[in-house]
Amino acid sequence: MVKHLGEWCRRTVRRGLSMAIFGVLVSVLLGACATAPISAPTGNADSNADSNSADATAAVDTSVSAYADWDAVLAAADGATVNWFMWGGSDVINTHVDLRVGAPLLADYNITLNRVPIENTADAVNRVLNEKAAGREQGGAIDLIWINGENFHTLKQADLLYGPFTELLPNSALVDWEDPAVAFDFGVAVDGYESPWASFQFVMEYNADAVGDAPPQTWEDLRAWILANPGRFTYPAPPNHVGSAFVRQLFYWAAGDVTPFLGPFDEALYAEVAPQVWAYLNEIKPALWREGQTYPELAVMADLLANGEIDFAMEYDAARASNYINQGLYPPTIRTYVFTTGTVANVSYVAIPFNAANPAAAMVVANYLLSPDYQATMSRPDELGWMVAIDPARLSAEEQAVLEAVAQGPATLAPQTLRDAALPELAAEWVAIMNADWEENVLTAP
């Protein structure tokens, strides 16, 4: 791995990528942790760090091997507090977690869930890195993190995660671990070091009044529609996560296969496929909204669709269109679809830091998040409206009926339709390079 570091550095500099990103990757690859102080997360993170008693750092075996079975985990978790560090920017999510997760955990398992709001998941990652650098091997401030993508990659590569623990969770049997969209988190094998919470999938949104009931479901047909209807289509500029996903899926289409993108960055493959992607995007550019001179933010694109200024939008949330219709933000004629070649899907996970003070209780939380009753509750439009992380085919007939009874909303595709079209995300290194090269080859191209 170190052998190729210099080559990657040269590519990074050549492509103009952020050296801050490069610095993070170097630290991970070399197993180094910064010794300088790192800013603490926002919210009440500091008070939670101090809430662990001094004897919490005593040499007590809290490794996965310490628990003979699930009963042993439950016994160790009884009466514990779980400090769950999670992005706190949504009142809807915060209230849901407090009422639908925290309250049942206290009532049924005598576990207190302390939701610690942070501005960015990287804040929690930095906290763990800081504690490792300070030699805090046990009694850490964080018991659970809402995580995926590069943040998971950073902690896993630095060997700072607890586990593998998912095989201990009874409800882990409800997860389809054979699905690469679940087993790989942005190209990084999960390997039992994080447990799913909810699923998300890219969908195209469109106004059926303008487009009709047969939207262009292939990339070739989409290109033809855009060229025939100038000014009626656009997409957010990468690195916006939705605009970036739109571009990534074009790479899958151009390559004709997803598999090569799941491994390390392949310069030869990229050199072969990238020109086809840039050619496609540059061909449609003059026919985009405002002739491709500007690319809207995600919220602006939704407004443009709602106001009838464009006929398509896109989102990495298959339920957003239905939720927006219910909230009066979208007209009732908005619908969604996926490409015949599929659309990227990913999973939000929870992970336990290597030095968690209460790993047993954190595992109980993770197991609860996978319970059929909770997954059905979470997926309700009046709750979060997220897609379930478990495989309905593994449920009992009664449990399947509960899930099927959840109203999907007028614009939300059937769960099986989405699952059949789900494509795995590619490794983070690919994403950074594609985003930077889009700017050079499309945004600023003449």
Coordinates of C-alpha atoms in Angstrom, one line a residue:
M1 CA 0.0 0.0 0.0
V2 CA 2.8 2.4 0.9
K3 CA 4.5 1.5 -2.3
H4 CA 1.7 3.1 -4.3
L5 CA 1.4 6.2 -2.1
G6 CA 3.8 8.3 -4.1
E7 CA 2.0 7.5 -7.3
W8 CA -1.4 8.4 -5.8
C9 CA 0.1 11.7 -4.5
R10 CA 1.3 12.6 -8.0
R11 CA -2.2 11.9 -9.3
T12 CA -3.7 13.9 -6.5
V13 CA -1.5 16.9 -7.3
R14 CA -2.1 16.6 -11.0
R15 CA -5.8 16.5 -10.6
G16 CA -5.8 19.4 -8.2
L17 CA -7.5 17.5 -5.4
S18 CA -7.5 18.9 -1.9
M19 CA -4.3 18.3 -0.1
A20 CA -6.4 18.1 3.1
I21 CA -8.1 15.0 1.7
F22 CA -4.7 13.6 0.8
G23 CA -3.4 14.3 4.3
V24 CA -6.2 12.3 5.8
L25 CA -5.6 9.3 3.5
V26 CA -1.8 9.4 4.3
S27 CA -2.6 9.3 8.0
V28 CA -4.9 6.3 7.5
L29 CA -2.5 4.4 5.3
L30 CA 0.4 4.9 7.6
G31 CA -1.6 4.2 10.7
A32 CA -0.7 7.6 12.1
C33 CA -2.8 9.6 14.5
A34 CA -2.3 13.3 15.0
T35 CA -1.0 14.3 18.4
A36 CA -2.1 17.9 18.2
P37 CA -5.4 18.7 19.8
I38 CA -8.4 18.3 17.5
S39 CA -11.5 20.4 17.9
A40 CA -14.2 18.7 19.9
P41 CA -17.6 18.1 18.4
T42 CA -20.4 20.5 19.1
G43 CA -23.4 20.0 21.3
N44 CA -22.8 18.4 24.7
A45 CA -20.0 16.2 23.6
D46 CA -17.5 17.5 26.2
S47 CA -19.9 17.0 29.1
N48 CA -20.4 13.4 27.9
A49 CA -16.7 12.8 27.7
D50 CA -16.4 13.7 31.4
S51 CA -19.4 11.7 32.4
N52 CA -17.3 8.5 32.2
S53 CA -15.9 7.7 35.7
A54 CA -12.2 7.4 36.2
D55 CA -12.4 3.7 36.8
A56 CA -14.0 3.2 33.4
T57 CA -10.5 3.1 32.0
A58 CA -9.6 0.2 34.1
A59 CA -8.4 -2.9 32.3
V60 CA -11.7 -4.7 31.9
D61 CA -12.3 -7.1 29.0
T62 CA -15.1 -5.5 26.9
S63 CA -14.0 -7.2 23.6
V64 CA -16.5 -9.1 21.5
S65 CA -15.0 -12.3 22.8
A66 CA -16.0 -11.4 26.3
Y67 CA -19.6 -12.2 25.5
A68 CA -20.5 -15.8 25.1
D69 CA -23.9 -15.2 23.7
W70 CA -26.6 -12.5 23.3
D71 CA -27.8 -13.1 26.9
A72 CA -24.4 -12.1 28.1
V73 CA -24.6 -8.9 26.0
L74 CA -28.0 -8.1 27.5
A75 CA -26.7 -8.7 31.0
A76 CA -23.7 -6.4 30.5
A77 CA -25.9 -3.7 28.9
D78 CA -28.4 -3.5 31.7
G79 CA -28.4 -0.1 33.3
A80 CA -25.8 1.4 30.9
T81 CA -25.9 4.7 29.1
V82 CA -25.1 4.8 25.4
N83 CA -23.5 8.1 24.1
W84 CA -24.7 8.1 20.4
F85 CA -22.8 10.7 18.4
M86 CA -24.9 11.7 15.4
W87 CA -25.5 14.5 13.0
G88 CA -28.0 16.8 14.8
G89 CA -29.1 19.1 12.1
S90 CA -32.7 17.7 11.7
D91 CA -35.3 18.2 14.4
V92 CA -37.4 15.5 12.7
I93 CA -34.6 12.9 13.1
N94 CA -33.7 14.1 16.6
T95 CA -37.3 13.8 17.8
H96 CA -37.7 10.4 16.1
V97 CA -34.5 9.0 17.8
D98 CA -35.6 10.3 21.2
L99 CA -39.1 8.9 21.0
R100 CA -38.8 5.9 18.8
V101 CA -35.4 4.6 19.9
G102 CA -34.5 6.1 23.2
A103 CA -37.8 5.6 25.0
P104 CA -38.2 1.9 24.0
L105 CA -34.6 1.1 24.9
L106 CA -35.1 2.5 28.4
A107 CA -38.4 0.8 28.9
D108 CA -37.4 -2.6 27.5
Y109 CA -33.7 -2.9 28.2
N110 CA -33.0 -0.4 31.0
I111 CA -30.6 1.4 28.6
T112 CA -30.4 5.2 28.6
L113 CA -29.8 6.6 25.1
N114 CA -27.9 9.9 25.2
R115 CA -28.1 11.4 21.8
V116 CA -25.0 13.7 21.3
P117 CA -25.6 16.2 18.4
I118 CA -22.7 17.0 16.2
E119 CA -22.4 19.2 13.1
N120 CA -20.4 16.6 11.1
T121 CA -19.7 12.9 11.5
A122 CA -16.0 13.8 11.0
D123 CA -16.2 15.5 14.5
A124 CA -16.8 12.1 16.0
V125 CA -14.1 10.5 14.0
N126 CA -11.6 13.2 15.2
R127 CA -12.7 12.5 18.7
V128 CA -11.8 8.8 18.4
L129 CA -8.5 9.6 16.7
N130 CA -7.7 12.1 19.5
E131 CA -8.5 9.6 22.2
K132 CA -6.3 7.0 20.6
A133 CA -3.4 9.5 20.4
A134 CA -3.9 10.2 24.1
G135 CA -3.7 6.6 25.0
R136 CA -7.4 6.2 26.0
E137 CA -7.9 2.6 25.2
Q138 CA -11.0 2.1 27.3
G139 CA -13.8 4.3 28.6
G140 CA -14.1 6.5 25.5
A141 CA -16.5 9.3 25.2
I142 CA -18.4 7.7 22.3
D143 CA -20.3 4.4 22.3
L144 CA -22.0 4.6 19.0
I145 CA -21.6 6.7 15.8
W146 CA -24.1 7.3 12.9
I147 CA -21.6 6.7 10.1
N148 CA -20.8 5.6 6.5
G149 CA -18.5 6.4 3.6
E150 CA -15.1 8.0 4.2
N151 CA -15.6 8.3 7.9
F152 CA -16.1 4.6 8.2
H153 CA -13.1 4.0 5.9
T154 CA -10.9 6.2 8.1
L155 CA -11.7 4.5 11.4
K156 CA -11.6 1.0 9.9
Q157 CA -8.2 1.5 8.2
A158 CA -6.8 2.9 11.4
D159 CA -8.1 -0.1 13.3
L160 CA -10.2 2.1 15.6
L161 CA -13.5 0.2 15.5
Y162 CA -14.9 -2.3 17.9
G163 CA -15.7 -5.7 16.4
P164 CA -16.5 -7.5 14.3
F165 CA -19.8 -7.5 16.3
T166 CA -22.7 -7.9 13.9
E167 CA -22.7 -11.8 14.1
L168 CA -23.7 -11.4 17.8
L169 CA -26.8 -9.4 16.9
P170 CA -29.8 -11.6 16.6
N171 CA -31.5 -9.2 14.1
S172 CA -28.4 -9.2 11.9
A173 CA -29.9 -12.4 10.4
L174 CA -32.5 -10.2 8.8
V175 CA -29.9 -8.3 6.8
D176 CA -29.0 -9.5 3.3
W177 CA -25.3 -9.4 3.7
E178 CA -24.9 -10.9 0.2
D179 CA -26.1 -7.6 -1.3
P180 CA -23.0 -5.6 -2.2
A181 CA -24.9 -2.3 -1.5
V182 CA -25.0 -3.5 2.1
A183 CA -21.8 -5.5 2.5
F184 CA -19.7 -2.7 1.0
D185 CA -19.8 0.9 2.3
F186 CA -18.5 3.1 -0.5
G187 CA -16.3 0.2 -1.7
V188 CA -15.0 -0.7 1.8
A189 CA -16.0 -4.1 3.1
V190 CA -18.2 -3.8 6.2
D191 CA -16.8 -7.0 7.7
G192 CA -19.0 -6.8 10.8
Y193 CA -17.7 -3.5 12.0
E194 CA -20.9 -1.5 11.4
S195 CA -24.6 -2.4 11.5
P196 CA -27.2 -1.0 9.1
W197 CA -29.8 1.5 10.2
A198 CA -31.6 2.6 7.0
S199 CA -31.2 2.4 3.2
F200 CA -31.2 5.2 0.7
Q201 CA -31.3 5.1 -3.1
F202 CA -30.9 7.5 -6.0
V203 CA -34.1 8.2 -7.9
M204 CA -35.1 10.5 -10.8
E205 CA -38.0 12.8 -10.1
Y206 CA -40.2 14.0 -12.9
N207 CA -43.4 15.8 -13.7
A208 CA -45.7 13.3 -15.4
D209 CA -47.8 16.1 -16.8
A210 CA -44.9 17.3 -18.8
V211 CA -43.0 14.1 -19.5
G212 CA -45.8 11.6 -19.7
D213 CA -46.0 8.2 -18.1
A214 CA -42.9 6.8 -19.8
P215 CA -39.9 8.8 -18.7
P216 CA -36.5 8.1 -20.3
Q217 CA -35.2 5.1 -18.3
T218 CA -31.9 4.6 -20.2
W219 CA -29.0 7.0 -20.4
E220 CA -29.3 7.0 -24.2
D221 CA -33.0 8.0 -24.0
L222 CA -32.3 10.6 -21.4
R223 CA -29.7 12.2 -23.6
A224 CA -32.1 12.3 -26.5
W225 CA -34.9 13.8 -24.3
I226 CA -32.6 16.5 -23.0
L227 CA -31.4 17.5 -26.5
A228 CA -35.0 17.5 -27.8
N229 CA -36.2 19.6 -24.8
P230 CA -33.6 22.3 -24.2
G231 CA -33.7 24.1 -20.8
R232 CA -35.9 21.5 -19.1
F233 CA -33.2 19.4 -17.4
T234 CA -30.3 20.1 -15.0
Y235 CA -28.3 18.5 -12.2
P236 CA -26.4 19.7 -9.1
A237 CA -22.7 20.3 -9.5
P238 CA -20.4 17.8 -7.9
P239 CA -19.2 17.5 -5.1
N240 CA -22.8 17.8 -4.1
H241 CA -23.7 14.3 -3.1
V242 CA -26.6 14.0 -5.5
G243 CA -24.9 15.6 -8.5
S244 CA -21.8 13.4 -7.8
A245 CA -24.0 10.3 -7.8
F246 CA -25.5 11.3 -11.1
V247 CA -22.0 11.5 -12.6
R248 CA -20.9 8.2 -10.9
Q249 CA -23.8 6.3 -12.5
L250 CA -22.7 7.5 -15.9
F251 CA -19.3 5.9 -15.3
Y252 CA -21.1 2.6 -14.5
W253 CA -23.1 3.0 -17.8
A254 CA -20.0 3.8 -19.8
A255 CA -18.0 0.9 -18.4
G256 CA -20.9 -1.5 -18.8
D257 CA -20.1 -3.0 -15.4
V258 CA -20.1 -1.9 -11.7
T259 CA -17.6 -4.5 -10.4
P260 CA -14.3 -2.8 -11.5
F261 CA -15.1 0.3 -9.5
L262 CA -15.5 -1.5 -6.2
G263 CA -11.8 -2.0 -5.8
P264 CA -8.8 0.4 -5.6
F265 CA -8.5 3.2 -8.1
D266 CA -7.6 1.8 -11.6
E267 CA -5.8 4.5 -13.7
A268 CA -6.2 2.4 -16.9
L269 CA -9.9 1.8 -16.5
Y270 CA -10.5 5.5 -15.6
A271 CA -8.6 6.7 -18.6
E272 CA -10.7 4.4 -20.8
V273 CA -14.1 5.3 -19.3
A274 CA -13.8 9.0 -18.2
P275 CA -13.7 10.5 -21.8
Q276 CA -17.0 8.9 -22.6
V277 CA -18.6 10.4 -19.5
W278 CA -17.2 13.9 -20.2
A279 CA -18.3 13.6 -23.8
Y280 CA -21.9 12.7 -22.7
L281 CA -22.1 15.6 -20.2
N282 CA -20.6 18.1 -22.6
E283 CA -23.0 17.1 -25.3
I284 CA -26.0 17.8 -23.1
K285 CA -24.5 20.9 -21.5
P286 CA -25.8 23.5 -24.0
A287 CA -29.3 22.0 -23.6
L288 CA -29.4 22.2 -19.8
W289 CA -31.2 24.8 -17.8
R290 CA -29.6 28.1 -18.4
E291 CA -27.5 26.4 -21.1
G292 CA -25.3 24.7 -18.5
Q293 CA -23.8 28.0 -17.5
T294 CA -24.8 27.4 -13.9
Y295 CA -25.8 24.3 -11.9
P296 CA -28.4 24.6 -9.2
E297 CA -28.1 23.6 -5.5
L298 CA -30.2 20.6 -4.5
A299 CA -32.9 22.7 -2.9
V300 CA -33.1 25.1 -5.8
M301 CA -33.5 22.2 -8.3
A302 CA -36.4 21.0 -6.3
D303 CA -38.0 24.4 -6.4
L304 CA -37.4 24.6 -10.1
L305 CA -39.3 21.3 -10.6
A306 CA -42.1 22.4 -8.2
N307 CA -42.5 25.7 -10.2
G308 CA -42.5 24.0 -13.6
E309 CA -39.3 25.6 -14.7
I310 CA -37.7 22.2 -15.3
D311 CA -39.3 18.7 -15.7
F312 CA -36.8 16.6 -13.8
A313 CA -35.0 16.6 -10.5
M314 CA -33.1 13.9 -8.6
E315 CA -32.5 12.9 -5.0
Y316 CA -30.7 10.3 -2.9
D317 CA -33.9 9.6 -1.0
A318 CA -36.6 7.5 -2.8
A319 CA -39.3 8.9 -0.5
R320 CA -38.6 12.6 -0.8
A321 CA -41.0 13.2 -3.7
S322 CA -43.9 11.7 -1.8
N323 CA -43.0 13.6 1.3
Y324 CA -42.9 16.8 -0.6
I325 CA -46.2 16.1 -2.2
N326 CA -47.7 15.5 1.3
Q327 CA -46.2 18.7 2.5
G328 CA -47.5 20.8 -0.4
L329 CA -44.0 21.4 -1.7
Y330 CA -44.5 19.4 -4.9
P331 CA -47.5 19.2 -7.2
P332 CA -49.3 15.9 -7.1
T333 CA -48.1 15.0 -10.6
I334 CA -44.5 14.4 -9.5
R335 CA -43.4 10.8 -9.9
T336 CA -40.0 8.9 -9.6
Y337 CA -38.2 6.2 -11.5
V338 CA -34.9 4.4 -11.7
F339 CA -32.7 3.7 -14.7
T340 CA -32.9 0.3 -16.4
T341 CA -29.2 -0.2 -15.5
G342 CA -30.0 0.6 -11.9
T343 CA -29.2 3.4 -9.5
V344 CA -26.7 3.7 -6.7
A345 CA -27.9 2.8 -3.2
N346 CA -26.2 3.1 0.1
V347 CA -26.8 2.4 3.7
S348 CA -26.6 4.5 6.9
Y349 CA -24.9 2.4 9.6
V350 CA -24.0 2.6 13.2
A351 CA -20.5 1.7 14.4
I352 CA -18.9 1.3 17.8
P353 CA -15.4 2.9 18.5
F354 CA -12.6 0.6 19.6
N355 CA -12.6 2.1 23.1
A356 CA -16.3 2.5 23.8
A357 CA -17.2 2.6 27.4
N358 CA -20.4 0.6 26.9
P359 CA -20.0 -1.6 23.8
A360 CA -22.6 -4.2 25.0
A361 CA -25.3 -1.5 25.3
A362 CA -24.3 -0.1 22.0
M363 CA -24.8 -3.5 20.4
V364 CA -28.3 -3.6 21.9
V365 CA -29.1 -0.3 20.3
A366 CA -27.7 -1.6 16.9
N367 CA -29.8 -4.7 17.3
Y368 CA -32.9 -2.7 18.1
L369 CA -32.5 -0.6 15.0
L370 CA -32.8 -3.8 12.9
S371 CA -35.9 -5.0 14.6
P372 CA -38.9 -5.5 12.3
D373 CA -41.2 -3.3 14.4
Y374 CA -38.7 -0.4 14.5
Q375 CA -37.9 -0.7 10.8
A376 CA -41.6 -0.5 9.9
T377 CA -42.0 2.5 12.2
M378 CA -39.0 4.3 10.8
S379 CA -40.2 3.8 7.2
R380 CA -43.6 5.5 7.8
P381 CA -43.9 8.8 6.0
D382 CA -45.0 10.5 9.2
E383 CA -41.8 9.4 10.9
L384 CA -38.6 9.3 8.7
G385 CA -39.9 7.8 5.6
W386 CA -36.6 6.0 5.1
M387 CA -36.2 2.7 3.3
V388 CA -35.7 -0.4 5.5
A389 CA -32.2 -1.9 6.0
I390 CA -33.5 -5.4 6.5
D391 CA -34.6 -7.9 3.8
P392 CA -38.4 -8.4 4.0
A393 CA -38.0 -11.9 2.5
R394 CA -36.4 -12.9 5.8
L395 CA -39.4 -11.8 7.9
S396 CA -42.3 -13.9 9.0
A397 CA -45.6 -13.5 7.1
E398 CA -47.0 -11.3 9.9
E399 CA -43.9 -9.1 9.9
Q400 CA -44.0 -8.7 6.1
A401 CA -47.7 -7.7 6.3
V402 CA -46.8 -4.9 8.8
L403 CA -44.1 -3.6 6.4
E404 CA -46.4 -3.9 3.4
A405 CA -49.1 -2.0 5.2
V406 CA -46.9 1.1 5.5
A407 CA -48.1 3.6 2.9
Q408 CA -45.3 4.4 0.5
G409 CA -46.8 7.6 -0.9
P410 CA -47.9 8.5 -4.4
A411 CA -44.5 9.0 -5.9
T412 CA -42.5 6.3 -4.1
L413 CA -41.5 3.2 -6.0
A414 CA -42.3 -0.2 -4.6
P415 CA -39.6 -1.5 -2.2
Q416 CA -38.9 -4.5 -4.4
T417 CA -38.5 -2.3 -7.5
L418 CA -35.9 -0.3 -5.7
R419 CA -34.0 -3.3 -4.3
D420 CA -33.9 -4.9 -7.8
A421 CA -32.3 -1.8 -9.2
A422 CA -29.8 -1.1 -6.4
L423 CA -26.2 -0.6 -7.4
P424 CA -23.3 -0.5 -4.9
E425 CA -21.4 2.7 -4.2
L426 CA -17.8 2.8 -5.4
A427 CA -14.7 3.5 -3.3
A428 CA -14.1 7.0 -1.9
E429 CA -10.9 7.5 -3.9
W430 CA -12.8 7.2 -7.1
V431 CA -15.4 9.7 -6.0
A432 CA -12.8 12.4 -5.1
I433 CA -11.1 12.0 -8.5
M434 CA -14.4 12.0 -10.5
N435 CA -15.6 15.2 -8.7
A436 CA -12.4 17.0 -9.3
D437 CA -12.2 16.0 -13.0
W438 CA -15.8 16.9 -13.6
E439 CA -14.9 20.5 -12.7
E440 CA -12.0 20.5 -15.1
N441 CA -13.6 18.6 -17.9
V442 CA -17.2 19.8 -17.8
L443 CA -17.7 22.8 -15.6
T444 CA -14.8 24.9 -17.0
A445 CA -14.7 23.2 -20.4
P446 CA -15.2 25.6 -23.3

